[in-house]
Amino acid sequence: MADDLTQTIERRGEAAQDWSAGAAYIDGAVVPLRDAKIPITDWGYRRSDVTYDVVSVYFGAFFRLDDHLRRFRASMEKLRLKPRESNAEIAGILTDLVRRTGLREAYVAMDCLRGRPPAGAPYHPAYSRNYLICFAMPWVWVFTPEQQERGIHAIIAATPRIPAESVDPTAKNFHWGDLTRANFEAHEQGAETAILLDLAGFVTEGPGFNVFAVTNGVVVSPPSGALKGVTRRSVLELCEDLGVPFEVRPIPRAEIEDADEIFFSTTAGGVMPVSRLGSRILGNGRPGPISAKLRETYWEKRRAGWHATPIDYD
Amino acid sequence: MADDLTQTIERRGEAAQDWSAGAAYIDGAVVPLRDAKIPITDWGYRRSDVTYDVVSVYFGAFFRLDDHLRRFRASMEKLRLKPRESNAEIAGILTDLVRRTGLREAYVAMDCLRGRPPAGAPYHPAYSRNYLICFAMPWVWVFTPEQQERGIHAIIAATPRIPAESVDPTAKNFHWGDLTRANFEAHEQGAETAILLDLAGFVTEGPGFNVFAVTNGVVVSPPSGALKGVTRRSVLELCEDLGVPFEVRPIPRAEIEDADEIFFSTTAGGVMPVSRLGSRILGNGRPGPISAKLRETYWEKRRAGWHATPIDYD
């Protein structure tokens, strides 16, 4: 009886180790996501001195895993962050985390933090020990499938994007103050998100996504002032495959305001059409034909294993 | 015997609860600082969607506690953050934390975080439950007393400060990407810290401090583009007391490069003179007379209870 009870408790303990809500790696330790925490004195939090990347898992496979790892490494180098793990080790960690969760659709993140002010060394970030955090959790739609079907409602924010001279947007970072402010602007105007311009009035990006304008059948994406999105690059590949002409050049405010179609791209959503910009209804208030075609093709190709790194769940 | 043992264990448990290294309050719970952590999925970390303030305790008393609490509340309102605690409650929490540590010299911080993406609500910061973190820990000198005595070595950074249009510097924030980059510039040039200019070439602030230039006996501080420092305001009061003329107006690059004296002000250091700017040695390579006088007077007055809220440690 006592043994039975012990076994029941042990089984309960096992069951309590529930990975399905998310699994995390923190500087060498693997823990359930709900227990994954960082010290409040870490400069990764306290100075937002951190870079990160996010890769998606859909249909049981990573999408462009190597591209994400390469960009993550480049971001770390730009910020002079150096964790002890190699890219091959990070790939192994991410795979292990997804396997633990058993999730076929997962949001998978990797962060490299500056670390704490070092004891007995100058109070300067050059002396901190940097470290890695990774986690896998159930897929998050930044915009729901319903929003994507009817098209997202966006505004052009009054808040300008932080200039690249101050904080390099190509090193993915958590400096979201301008993006969050823009998100509140959108919320006040009954919209769902915002497009930010730079100080000269050209399109940059939005909270978590790259921006595309379509005019007279040509897809246009800004060359700078924004993250070099992996999904953005995938969109340009799709355009090539589909024979849709595209240009990478600055987009002035007037051009996006008058565009025939607008759509966004992001790891956590793929291709996401816009159907309203401020008070203007685009097309017939539904995703435009090129945006819809790109979205459809993106998911068809992903289902078929495009740029996929399958995960062995057994 | 068994009772004695129990009591010994309880006393050990008590002793193990060592507060002297720091005490923290996290959303209602009080824990030793080393156990104070935040979830890696919190937008306070993941979007640096957080504001904070720091108040110093020296000679067993808070300095300008009400001013810090007022500014903290104003910062929270600017970012639409609303914790459940009132200012009176925050004052009580900070006092309790310092008392637990027993520290007569302490660095005391308060953060308000956005919180986690809410379950079952739109994926937007307007729907998160905001919460408070506070902590008290042993005093940290941003620059050591030795550095202050001989004067700090600074440079003018090539990296411009994030413009106020993008992220409001008067709502104290962790968007330190530009400040950290400037700190690395300084490090490479053998200096200890950096002064950042705005995009138009005017002085803003440095990593954690306000900047003052002294020319022909007049102390000058920029009116905008920087945090409204509580210690900065104290410096202006000291100037008034000492009959030192001061001006609050923009400082162009050439003016700071040619200044007779430069000094910084910060909660974690008071008044900190500069003795080198790039390759230029100011005065005789020691703190200038006005900077030195202001620093001396600042500490004399603090010792005498200026703007003090004494802490009852019993």
XYZ file of C-alpha atoms in Angstrom:
628
model
C 0.000 0.000 0.000
C 2.765 2.400 0.994
C 4.705 1.361 -2.133
C 1.652 1.929 -4.292
C 1.283 5.372 -2.806
C 4.946 6.167 -3.450
C 4.601 5.020 -7.037
C 1.486 7.099 -7.490
C 3.324 10.141 -6.165
C 6.256 9.433 -8.453
C 3.969 9.067 -11.412
C 2.323 12.313 -10.421
C 5.740 13.938 -10.248
C 6.438 12.648 -13.735
C 3.116 13.907 -15.008
C 3.818 17.263 -13.381
C 6.915 17.523 -15.604
C 4.620 18.584 -18.382
C 6.592 19.705 -21.408
C 3.617 20.210 -23.712
C 3.192 23.819 -22.516
C 6.797 24.515 -23.459
C 10.372 23.524 -22.735
C 13.331 25.813 -22.129
C 17.122 25.661 -22.052
C 18.769 28.185 -19.748
C 22.545 28.336 -19.807
C 22.905 24.542 -19.766
C 19.796 23.486 -17.807
C 16.563 22.198 -19.356
C 13.356 23.124 -17.520
C 9.623 23.410 -18.242
C 8.915 26.824 -19.820
C 6.894 28.011 -16.823
C 10.041 27.666 -14.670
C 12.281 29.451 -17.175
C 13.326 32.721 -15.592
C 16.169 35.224 -15.650
C 17.641 37.224 -12.768
C 16.255 40.753 -12.512
C 19.833 42.058 -12.244
C 20.847 40.594 -15.622
C 21.808 43.249 -18.168
C 19.896 41.186 -20.735
C 16.785 42.508 -18.992
C 18.083 45.597 -17.205
C 19.719 47.155 -20.281
C 17.893 45.074 -22.897
C 21.406 43.942 -23.804
C 20.393 40.835 -25.694
C 19.755 39.578 -29.194
C 17.417 36.826 -30.287
C 15.940 34.921 -33.160
C 12.785 32.905 -33.712
C 12.345 29.910 -35.988
C 9.020 28.273 -36.702
C 8.124 24.598 -36.633
C 5.134 23.629 -38.754
C 4.151 20.217 -40.092
C 6.786 18.796 -37.707
C 9.745 20.552 -39.338
C 11.859 23.666 -38.776
C 11.658 26.298 -41.528
C 15.032 27.617 -42.755
C 16.764 26.606 -39.543
C 20.246 27.285 -40.926
C 19.256 30.756 -42.101
C 17.974 31.605 -38.631
C 21.083 30.242 -36.944
C 23.305 32.195 -39.321
C 21.406 35.425 -38.693
C 21.420 34.799 -34.926
C 25.205 34.361 -34.996
C 25.596 37.555 -37.062
C 23.400 39.467 -34.596
C 25.506 38.209 -31.683
C 28.693 39.294 -33.417
C 27.313 42.770 -34.082
C 26.539 43.162 -30.374
C 29.747 41.408 -29.250
C 27.876 38.608 -27.568
C 29.541 35.230 -27.426
C 27.807 32.269 -25.789
C 29.715 29.037 -25.280
C 27.434 27.038 -27.637
C 28.284 26.565 -31.328
C 25.607 26.781 -34.029
C 25.555 22.981 -34.301
C 24.990 22.770 -30.538
C 22.206 25.352 -30.703
C 20.517 23.335 -33.470
C 20.763 20.270 -31.211
C 19.279 22.144 -28.254
C 16.353 23.487 -30.293
C 15.625 20.023 -31.684
C 15.718 18.472 -28.222
C 13.326 21.131 -26.866
C 10.777 20.612 -29.651
C 10.987 16.820 -29.244
C 10.297 17.126 -25.520
C 7.156 19.151 -26.178
C 6.019 16.796 -28.932
C 4.638 19.844 -30.741
C 4.253 19.642 -34.547
C 3.576 23.408 -34.620
C 5.901 25.359 -32.382
C 7.312 28.822 -31.787
C 11.024 28.297 -31.126
C 13.188 31.125 -29.770
C 16.861 31.587 -28.972
C 18.215 34.539 -26.936
C 21.780 35.477 -26.095
C 21.988 37.695 -23.012
C 24.849 39.896 -21.864
C 24.733 38.478 -18.346
C 25.230 40.085 -14.976
C 27.667 42.843 -14.030
C 30.833 40.880 -13.274
C 32.126 40.786 -9.713
C 35.637 42.125 -9.270
C 35.876 43.575 -12.802
C 35.095 47.016 -14.227
C 31.364 47.782 -14.402
C 31.317 47.380 -18.182
C 29.520 44.928 -20.503
C 32.836 43.826 -22.042
C 33.497 41.809 -18.868
C 30.213 39.907 -18.520
C 29.783 36.209 -19.233
C 27.189 35.935 -22.015
C 24.793 33.020 -22.068
C 22.068 31.380 -24.059
C 18.371 30.827 -23.475
C 16.248 28.789 -25.872
C 12.641 27.694 -25.708
C 9.954 25.895 -27.670
C 6.282 26.549 -27.033
C 2.939 26.094 -28.774
C 2.634 28.085 -31.989
C 1.532 31.712 -31.521
C -0.356 33.511 -34.275
C 0.539 37.200 -34.117
C -2.639 37.629 -36.163
C -5.296 34.942 -36.069
C -6.181 32.932 -39.197
C -9.518 34.837 -39.198
C -7.685 38.180 -39.264
C -5.478 36.885 -42.062
C -8.487 35.697 -44.076
C -10.297 39.028 -43.949
C -7.078 41.077 -43.974
C -5.428 42.950 -41.105
C -6.445 46.467 -40.095
C -3.362 48.689 -39.830
C -2.449 52.356 -39.476
C 0.647 54.382 -40.250
C 2.020 55.311 -36.836
C 2.976 58.856 -35.846
C 5.845 57.343 -33.810
C 8.977 57.002 -35.989
C 11.093 53.832 -35.895
C 14.326 54.033 -33.853
C 16.999 54.976 -36.450
C 19.533 52.350 -37.495
C 22.344 54.736 -36.472
C 21.243 54.374 -32.835
C 20.154 50.727 -32.701
C 20.882 48.405 -35.623
C 17.550 46.805 -36.630
C 19.378 44.011 -38.475
C 20.581 42.668 -35.095
C 17.211 41.431 -33.842
C 16.512 43.143 -30.545
C 13.927 43.836 -27.866
C 14.011 47.637 -28.240
C 10.284 47.688 -28.828
C 9.460 51.050 -27.182
C 8.589 52.663 -30.518
C 6.774 49.550 -31.759
C 4.747 49.293 -28.549
C 3.863 52.983 -28.696
C 2.732 52.459 -32.297
C 0.687 49.448 -31.182
C -1.140 51.656 -28.683
C -1.752 54.259 -31.395
C -3.351 51.521 -33.514
C -5.407 50.281 -30.581
C -6.792 53.787 -29.954
C -7.848 54.086 -33.577
C -9.565 50.708 -33.579
C -6.868 49.102 -35.718
C -4.855 45.970 -34.991
C -1.299 47.055 -35.722
C 0.880 49.771 -37.208
C 3.456 50.474 -39.895
C 6.340 52.693 -38.748
C 8.143 55.214 -40.951
C 11.700 56.415 -40.459
C 12.484 60.040 -39.584
C 12.592 60.878 -43.313
C 9.115 59.420 -43.891
C 9.982 56.100 -45.530
C 8.445 52.743 -44.598
C 10.515 50.624 -42.188
C 8.645 47.774 -40.469
C 5.934 47.040 -37.922
C 5.795 45.370 -34.491
C 7.259 42.012 -35.440
C 6.937 42.012 -39.220
C 8.348 43.266 -42.534
C 6.133 45.367 -44.800
C 5.402 45.018 -48.531
C 3.475 47.332 -50.865
C 2.018 46.180 -54.179
C 1.342 48.748 -56.912
C 0.461 47.945 -60.539
C 1.387 44.317 -59.954
C 4.876 45.035 -58.589
C 5.799 43.936 -55.051
C 8.068 46.435 -53.240
C 10.050 45.974 -50.006
C 12.354 48.508 -48.297
C 16.110 47.818 -48.542
C 17.022 49.080 -45.051
C 15.755 50.402 -41.742
C 14.249 47.029 -40.913
C 15.160 43.498 -39.955
C 16.352 41.345 -42.857
C 13.449 38.981 -42.348
C 13.901 35.338 -43.209
C 10.240 35.165 -44.233
C 10.749 38.399 -46.213
C 13.466 36.655 -48.181
C 11.128 33.692 -48.688
C 8.507 36.068 -50.109
C 11.007 37.389 -52.637
C 11.798 33.780 -53.636
C 8.084 33.091 -54.044
C 7.733 36.172 -56.257
C 10.500 34.833 -58.434
C 8.888 31.386 -58.630
C 5.482 32.861 -59.461
C 6.837 35.375 -61.963
C 5.635 38.343 -59.859
C 7.941 41.344 -60.402
C 9.461 42.829 -57.259
C 11.702 45.734 -56.315
C 13.796 46.342 -53.215
C 13.827 50.131 -52.756
C 12.640 52.817 -50.326
C 8.857 53.238 -50.040
C 7.692 56.806 -49.365
C 4.616 57.393 -47.237
C 2.441 58.395 -50.208
C 3.231 55.147 -52.006
C 2.099 52.892 -49.165
C -0.975 55.078 -48.621
C -1.991 54.589 -52.260
C -0.815 50.991 -52.721
C -3.144 48.502 -54.401
C -2.220 45.883 -51.809
C -0.205 45.728 -48.588
C 0.982 42.631 -46.780
C 3.286 41.707 -43.924
C 5.710 38.839 -43.427
C 6.871 37.269 -40.183
C 8.137 33.983 -38.820
C 5.092 33.742 -36.571
C 2.570 34.052 -39.356
C 4.095 33.760 -42.804
C 2.431 36.108 -45.303
C -0.318 38.275 -43.804
C -2.487 40.482 -46.062
C -3.788 43.903 -44.991
C -7.305 45.039 -45.920
C -7.415 48.437 -44.195
C -4.889 51.223 -43.778
C -6.299 53.883 -41.479
C -9.686 54.858 -42.873
C -8.833 53.519 -46.334
C -10.251 50.175 -47.401
C -7.911 48.364 -49.771
C -9.399 46.632 -52.802
C -12.789 45.323 -51.751
C -11.886 45.045 -48.065
C -10.383 41.573 -48.529
C -6.816 40.428 -49.200
C -5.670 41.481 -52.680
C -4.973 38.812 -55.325
C -1.165 38.937 -55.178
C -1.090 38.906 -51.350
C -3.565 36.017 -51.247
C -1.635 34.054 -53.856
C 1.658 34.547 -51.994
C 0.076 33.442 -48.714
C -1.471 30.362 -50.284
C 1.756 29.413 -52.066
C 3.826 29.969 -48.909
C 1.778 27.427 -46.957
C 1.516 24.975 -49.853
C 5.276 24.959 -50.215
C 5.841 24.640 -46.476
C 3.501 21.670 -46.369
C 5.545 20.146 -49.200
C 8.807 20.490 -47.263
C 10.251 23.746 -48.615
C 13.469 24.671 -46.708
C 12.402 22.124 -44.080
C 14.478 20.407 -41.408
C 12.204 17.571 -40.247
C 12.232 16.681 -36.553
C 12.456 13.043 -35.490
C 9.912 12.825 -32.644
C 10.479 9.151 -31.742
C 15.556 16.796 21.987
C 13.281 16.542 18.972
C 11.960 20.002 19.782
C 15.525 21.331 20.094
C 16.347 19.851 16.701
C 13.272 21.380 15.127
C 14.193 24.742 16.569
C 17.772 24.419 15.309
C 16.492 23.635 11.820
C 14.117 26.579 11.969
C 16.936 28.851 13.058
C 19.086 27.507 10.251
C 16.289 28.167 7.797
C 16.160 31.688 9.165
C 19.914 32.142 8.857
C 19.880 30.778 5.318
C 17.429 33.542 4.457
C 20.327 35.948 4.022
C 19.027 39.370 3.085
C 22.318 41.259 3.290
C 23.125 40.524 -0.378
C 19.816 42.055 -1.365
C 16.063 41.725 -0.947
C 13.416 41.842 -3.642
C 9.668 42.266 -3.973
C 8.119 40.556 -6.978
C 4.436 41.163 -7.580
C 3.540 40.676 -3.911
C 6.197 38.184 -2.782
C 9.380 39.101 -0.897
C 12.456 36.979 -1.698
C 16.249 37.208 -1.425
C 17.612 39.095 -4.427
C 19.408 36.016 -5.783
C 16.006 34.303 -6.165
C 14.368 37.307 -7.827
C 13.605 36.323 -11.394
C 11.172 37.110 -14.183
C 9.644 34.741 -16.752
C 11.466 34.759 -20.076
C 8.110 35.161 -21.831
C 7.323 38.437 -20.020
C 7.047 41.407 -22.359
C 8.954 43.399 -19.728
C 11.981 41.420 -20.913
C 10.917 40.259 -24.360
C 9.905 43.709 -25.634
C 11.721 45.749 -22.988
C 8.226 46.982 -22.169
C 9.014 48.278 -18.717
C 9.880 51.468 -16.886
C 11.925 51.861 -13.741
C 13.459 54.219 -11.264
C 16.345 54.059 -8.817
C 16.636 55.835 -5.482
C 19.756 55.864 -3.374
C 20.109 55.192 0.333
C 23.153 56.743 1.955
C 23.814 57.474 5.613
C 20.741 55.307 6.358
C 18.283 57.539 4.498
C 16.572 57.688 1.117
C 17.461 60.711 -1.041
C 14.473 62.545 -2.560
C 12.237 59.501 -2.253
C 9.082 61.425 -3.146
C 10.682 62.901 -6.256
C 11.655 59.431 -7.460
C 8.202 58.029 -6.739
C 6.574 60.939 -8.582
C 8.819 60.465 -11.606
C 8.262 56.687 -11.543
C 4.484 57.226 -11.568
C 4.802 59.728 -14.429
C 6.938 57.240 -16.413
C 4.344 54.518 -15.869
C 1.565 56.809 -17.047
C 3.495 57.734 -20.196
C 3.855 54.032 -21.037
C 0.312 53.147 -19.868
C 1.566 50.860 -17.155
C -0.560 50.499 -14.045
C 0.534 48.260 -11.190
C -1.848 47.610 -8.303
C 0.376 49.350 -5.721
C -0.074 53.036 -4.816
C 2.916 55.343 -4.310
C 2.460 55.093 -0.534
C 2.542 51.302 -0.822
C 5.659 51.418 -2.996
C 7.366 53.631 -0.401
C 6.426 51.063 2.252
C 7.784 48.194 0.144
C 11.104 49.969 -0.520
C 11.506 50.783 3.171
C 10.764 47.188 4.171
C 13.324 45.877 1.656
C 16.089 48.180 2.876
C 15.313 47.310 6.517
C 15.574 43.597 5.759
C 19.021 44.077 4.242
C 20.144 46.312 7.109
C 22.155 48.295 4.557
C 22.973 51.956 5.350
C 24.173 52.426 1.762
C 21.893 50.824 -0.779
C 20.913 50.884 -4.430
C 17.109 50.669 -4.477
C 15.225 50.020 -7.701
C 11.583 49.787 -8.726
C 10.428 48.372 -12.088
C 6.944 48.170 -13.561
C 6.679 45.461 -16.219
C 4.036 45.014 -18.896
C 3.539 41.355 -17.995
C 2.865 38.328 -20.133
C 0.748 38.100 -23.278
C -2.739 37.537 -21.852
C -4.461 34.210 -22.442
C -7.781 34.433 -24.257
C -7.372 38.132 -25.171
C -5.954 39.883 -28.238
C -2.169 39.633 -28.514
C -1.721 43.284 -27.560
C -0.010 44.995 -24.582
C -3.241 46.815 -23.682
C -4.562 43.526 -22.252
C -1.630 42.469 -20.044
C -1.641 42.625 -16.255
C 1.211 44.966 -15.266
C 3.161 44.304 -12.107
C 5.845 45.674 -9.870
C 9.339 44.501 -8.974
C 11.424 46.314 -6.354
C 14.793 45.514 -4.877
C 17.416 46.815 -2.483
C 21.045 45.758 -2.787
C 24.473 46.950 -1.667
C 25.437 50.315 -3.111
C 26.973 50.202 -6.598
C 29.409 52.886 -7.731
C 29.037 53.324 -11.494
C 32.463 54.969 -11.239
C 34.697 54.154 -8.294
C 35.662 56.851 -5.757
C 39.201 56.638 -7.225
C 37.873 57.397 -10.705
C 35.854 60.281 -9.303
C 38.896 61.693 -7.475
C 41.113 61.732 -10.553
C 38.240 62.488 -12.935
C 36.532 60.143 -15.391
C 37.901 59.471 -18.879
C 35.151 59.929 -21.459
C 34.717 60.186 -25.213
C 32.043 61.631 -27.475
C 30.423 58.596 -29.064
C 29.849 58.213 -32.790
C 26.588 56.409 -31.955
C 23.706 58.921 -31.675
C 21.180 58.716 -28.847
C 17.790 57.182 -29.724
C 15.606 60.219 -30.585
C 12.873 61.257 -28.166
C 10.323 60.964 -30.990
C 10.913 57.195 -31.049
C 11.460 56.425 -27.357
C 10.776 59.085 -24.732
C 13.946 59.406 -22.612
C 11.986 61.096 -19.806
C 10.207 57.773 -19.139
C 13.198 55.927 -17.697
C 13.731 52.813 -19.792
C 16.043 49.911 -20.558
C 16.537 50.792 -24.249
C 20.278 50.860 -23.777
C 21.346 49.577 -27.204
C 22.839 52.936 -28.185
C 24.343 53.490 -24.726
C 25.912 50.027 -24.713
C 27.320 50.545 -28.203
C 28.788 53.868 -27.019
C 30.240 52.090 -23.975
C 32.041 49.679 -26.306
C 33.335 52.602 -28.385
C 34.778 54.091 -25.184
C 36.281 50.775 -24.161
C 38.050 50.426 -27.516
C 39.550 53.877 -27.157
C 40.789 53.215 -23.637
C 38.158 55.464 -22.050
C 35.650 54.618 -19.336
C 32.404 55.960 -20.709
C 30.812 58.066 -23.428
C 28.692 61.149 -24.021
C 26.047 60.713 -26.716
C 24.875 63.447 -29.082
C 21.486 63.620 -30.754
C 21.116 63.336 -34.543
C 21.580 67.131 -34.839
C 24.861 67.023 -32.899
C 23.737 68.325 -29.496
C 24.669 66.755 -26.165
C 22.061 64.385 -24.682
C 23.290 62.063 -21.931
C 25.560 59.101 -21.251
C 25.049 55.495 -20.104
C 23.237 56.179 -16.840
C 24.015 59.854 -16.246
C 23.203 63.459 -17.157
C 25.931 65.664 -18.616
C 27.045 69.185 -17.620
C 29.533 71.507 -19.331
C 31.196 74.420 -17.523
C 32.536 77.341 -19.558
C 33.715 80.680 -18.128
C 32.242 79.754 -14.775
C 28.754 78.980 -16.099
C 27.257 75.483 -15.660
C 25.171 74.346 -18.651
C 22.782 71.394 -18.913
C 20.670 70.356 -21.949
C 16.903 71.002 -21.682
C 15.774 67.876 -23.547
C 16.826 64.626 -25.171
C 17.741 63.174 -21.801
C 16.234 61.881 -18.593
C 15.104 64.621 -16.206
C 17.563 63.419 -13.605
C 16.710 63.846 -9.943
C 20.412 64.305 -9.185
C 20.592 66.745 -12.125
C 17.910 68.837 -10.441
C 19.857 68.622 -7.182
C 22.927 69.975 -8.989
C 20.952 72.974 -10.219
C 19.785 73.586 -6.628
C 23.401 73.380 -5.448
C 24.440 75.919 -8.088
C 21.773 78.252 -6.775
C 22.920 77.761 -3.167
C 26.557 78.325 -4.091
C 25.882 81.280 -6.367
C 27.220 79.444 -9.427
C 25.441 80.689 -12.563
C 23.776 78.011 -14.675
C 21.865 77.757 -17.939
C 19.535 75.083 -19.257
C 19.978 75.141 -23.044
C 21.235 72.958 -25.912
C 24.986 72.213 -25.891
C 26.545 71.867 -29.352
C 29.388 69.419 -29.866
C 32.021 72.185 -30.156
C 31.006 73.637 -26.796
C 31.462 70.390 -24.864
C 34.731 69.711 -26.712
C 36.085 73.083 -25.570
C 34.480 73.222 -22.123
C 36.634 74.231 -19.143
C 35.046 71.464 -17.072
C 32.671 68.567 -17.639
C 30.874 66.548 -15.010
C 28.121 63.929 -14.809
C 25.282 63.392 -12.355
C 23.539 60.149 -11.432
C 21.673 58.570 -8.567
C 24.359 55.906 -8.290
C 27.219 58.335 -7.855
C 26.077 61.903 -7.264
C 28.344 64.423 -8.991
C 31.175 62.873 -11.023
C 33.877 65.076 -12.589
C 35.510 64.306 -15.943
C 39.225 64.892 -16.502
C 39.619 63.638 -20.070
C 37.457 63.922 -23.174
C 38.946 61.828 -25.961
C 42.571 62.871 -26.302
C 41.963 66.202 -24.591
C 43.032 66.626 -20.971
C 40.743 69.024 -19.122
C 42.313 71.568 -16.789
C 45.334 69.911 -15.234
C 43.992 66.384 -15.631
C 42.102 66.579 -12.350
C 38.501 67.569 -11.559
C 37.916 71.270 -12.206
C 37.179 73.616 -9.290
C 33.439 74.008 -9.879
C 32.920 70.255 -10.427
C 34.939 69.438 -7.318
C 33.060 72.002 -5.236
C 29.688 70.699 -6.389
C 30.696 67.110 -5.613
C 31.966 68.029 -2.165
C 28.879 70.085 -1.349
C 26.553 67.350 -2.624
C 27.991 64.819 -0.167
C 28.220 67.307 2.710
C 24.586 68.171 2.315
C 23.533 64.551 2.007
C 25.404 63.725 5.175
C 23.527 66.578 6.849
C 20.132 65.168 5.840
C 19.334 67.132 2.678
C 16.074 65.827 1.107
C 16.440 62.755 3.335
C 13.852 60.209 4.389
C 15.549 58.379 7.272
C 14.957 54.645 7.593
C 14.083 53.146 10.974
C 16.220 49.986 11.084
C 15.048 48.683 14.476
